[in-house]
Amino acid sequence: MGGGSADSAPPIGTAQIDKGGCFLETTGVKASAAPQAGRASVAGRMNVGVAHSEVNPNTRVMNSRGIWLAYTILVGLLHVVLLSIPFFSIPVVWTLTNVIHNLAMYVFLHTVKGTPFETPDQGKARLLTYWEQMDYGLQFTSSRKFLSISPIILYLLASFYTKYDAVHFLINTASLLSVLLPKLPQFHGVRLFGINKY
């Protein structure tokens, strides 16, 4: 079969790399890098490739680092953009912010089904909305609470800044209900009147 003897092979778990690299340490095996100017050992770190271990990454996206802050910044940015339109009054801007936010939330969380990538779950996620896939379907997780509370806070702000005007109040309330009702555990997997069944 060729090759050198087993005695000439370097020990498992030790690597010499010129420009750094990634190491995987297993039980009882120590990994280290070639010393460079002031560089410490990378033993104990696991940073191999970019693959993830999730069968369906949709289940954990809202638990990613910084995603809640990014969501809040995007809503704030939407509001600022609407405020910069000169012929919109403050009440109209708040109502538009609320309605556009809730419309986007309804479409992306409660209408679009499946995943944007191929998953090895044999099509289980194909008939589920993102909300139904999130956190493996567990109810009342921190991500689900955040996505349930954020439209309520936006609704309260919109109601306050529109001075509870009847027209704005009705529009904002209908918009809020359109995103809160599908989030209830009783509506998990329910398709009213067969809409969005397939």
XYZ file of C-alpha atoms in Angstrom:
198
model
C 0.000 0.000 0.000
C 2.981 2.318 0.223
C 3.472 5.237 2.585
C 5.597 5.554 5.701
C 5.442 3.529 8.872
C 3.104 4.303 11.715
C 6.074 5.374 13.837
C 6.925 8.250 11.473
C 3.391 9.719 11.483
C 2.903 12.859 13.614
C 0.766 12.440 16.742
C -2.985 13.007 16.310
C -4.182 16.403 17.454
C -1.017 18.403 16.942
C -0.674 20.536 13.840
C 1.892 22.978 12.582
C 0.347 25.702 10.418
C 2.222 28.682 9.005
C -0.611 31.233 8.826
C -3.005 29.942 11.492
C -5.991 27.722 10.967
C -8.892 25.928 12.491
C -8.589 23.099 14.963
C -10.919 20.507 16.378
C -10.009 19.161 19.785
C -11.343 15.774 20.774
C -11.336 14.158 24.199
C -7.796 13.476 25.292
C -6.236 15.154 22.237
C -4.571 18.539 22.502
C -4.509 20.833 19.484
C -2.055 23.666 19.124
C -0.858 26.097 16.484
C 2.639 27.031 15.442
C 3.805 29.882 17.648
C 3.858 33.263 16.013
C 4.807 36.615 17.476
C 2.728 36.882 20.648
C 0.146 34.337 19.486
C -1.432 32.055 22.070
C -2.425 28.441 21.627
C -5.885 27.762 20.221
C -6.376 24.515 22.116
C -9.944 23.940 23.201
C -11.627 25.969 20.446
C -13.931 24.429 17.880
C -14.128 26.431 14.698
C -14.190 23.986 11.835
C -15.765 25.121 8.575
C -19.004 27.042 8.400
C -21.537 24.218 8.460
C -24.288 24.244 11.050
C -25.765 21.333 12.917
C -29.406 22.339 12.517
C -31.678 20.208 10.353
C -33.718 23.353 9.677
C -31.883 26.636 10.415
C -35.253 28.480 10.326
C -35.875 27.140 13.819
C -33.065 29.190 15.392
C -32.745 32.388 13.322
C -34.556 34.593 15.843
C -32.193 33.375 18.572
C -29.155 34.613 16.646
C -26.925 37.185 18.228
C -28.080 40.753 17.524
C -31.218 39.813 15.564
C -33.570 41.577 17.997
C -31.491 44.751 17.813
C -31.441 44.580 14.003
C -35.229 44.130 13.983
C -35.710 47.167 16.245
C -33.336 49.280 14.140
C -35.198 48.329 10.940
C -38.538 49.373 12.441
C -36.977 52.645 13.622
C -35.470 53.194 10.174
C -38.869 52.610 8.532
C -40.361 55.223 10.862
C -37.617 57.768 10.112
C -38.003 57.260 6.351
C -41.753 57.834 6.622
C -41.150 60.927 8.782
C -38.938 62.373 6.051
C -41.837 62.462 3.579
C -43.000 66.077 3.850
C -46.741 65.739 3.238
C -47.323 63.036 5.923
C -48.528 64.245 9.317
C -47.231 62.659 12.539
C -50.411 60.582 13.140
C -50.333 59.300 9.541
C -46.649 58.349 9.889
C -47.280 56.372 13.087
C -50.256 54.576 11.563
C -48.266 53.794 8.402
C -45.329 52.531 10.466
C -47.646 50.249 12.410
C -49.524 48.975 9.344
C -46.401 48.404 7.200
C -44.648 46.635 10.083
C -47.634 44.386 10.741
C -48.155 43.672 7.053
C -44.502 42.620 6.667
C -44.731 40.547 9.850
C -47.907 38.844 8.631
C -46.422 38.003 5.231
C -43.032 36.778 6.449
C -44.136 35.010 9.642
C -47.646 33.748 8.891
C -48.015 33.410 5.116
C -44.735 32.308 3.524
C -44.167 28.592 4.068
C -41.168 26.321 3.754
C -37.495 27.285 3.895
C -35.246 29.264 1.548
C -32.792 26.362 1.456
C -32.933 22.609 1.089
C -33.294 20.837 4.414
C -32.778 17.158 5.221
C -36.083 16.960 7.125
C -37.835 15.184 4.220
C -40.209 18.079 3.534
C -41.659 18.463 7.037
C -41.128 22.243 6.930
C -42.660 22.573 3.455
C -46.194 23.087 4.767
C -45.273 25.135 7.852
C -45.019 28.911 8.109
C -41.940 30.476 9.649
C -43.837 31.078 12.909
C -44.750 27.378 13.092
C -41.132 26.329 12.421
C -39.612 28.761 14.909
C -38.115 27.181 18.045
C -39.238 23.751 16.810
C -42.879 24.696 17.413
C -42.426 25.327 21.146
C -44.766 28.000 22.464
C -43.884 30.985 24.662
C -40.129 30.998 24.017
C -38.235 34.274 24.376
C -38.183 34.843 20.596
C -41.927 34.254 20.303
C -42.594 36.589 23.227
C -40.418 39.289 21.632
C -42.238 39.007 18.297
C -45.597 39.104 20.103
C -44.779 42.082 22.324
C -43.141 44.261 19.639
C -46.347 44.861 17.608
C -48.207 45.625 20.850
C -45.628 48.264 21.805
C -45.790 49.754 18.305
C -49.608 49.760 18.532
C -49.516 51.610 21.864
C -47.088 54.187 20.465
C -49.213 54.657 17.343
C -52.372 55.049 19.428
C -50.717 57.614 21.685
C -49.268 59.721 18.862
C -52.522 59.660 16.883
C -54.291 60.913 20.034
C -56.676 57.939 19.863
C -58.383 59.295 16.765
C -61.227 56.912 15.857
C -60.121 56.208 12.267
C -56.461 55.658 13.165
C -57.477 53.617 16.204
C -59.615 51.242 14.110
C -56.913 50.817 11.460
C -54.200 50.207 14.073
C -56.372 47.779 16.046
C -57.286 45.734 12.958
C -53.622 45.673 11.968
C -52.588 44.499 15.431
C -55.190 41.729 15.541
C -54.086 40.485 12.118
C -50.645 39.636 13.530
C -51.541 38.703 17.108
C -54.266 36.134 16.427
C -52.086 33.882 14.196
C -49.483 33.819 16.983
C -51.848 32.201 19.492
C -51.130 28.519 20.257
C -54.726 27.682 19.311
C -53.965 28.714 15.699
C -50.765 26.655 15.353
C -51.115 24.831 12.032
C -54.682 26.081 11.504
C -55.623 27.287 8.015
C -58.885 29.258 8.164
C -61.225 28.454 5.267
C -58.441 26.398 3.676
C -56.474 29.558 2.791
C -52.722 28.882 2.440
C -53.290 25.162 2.979
C -50.834 24.008 0.320
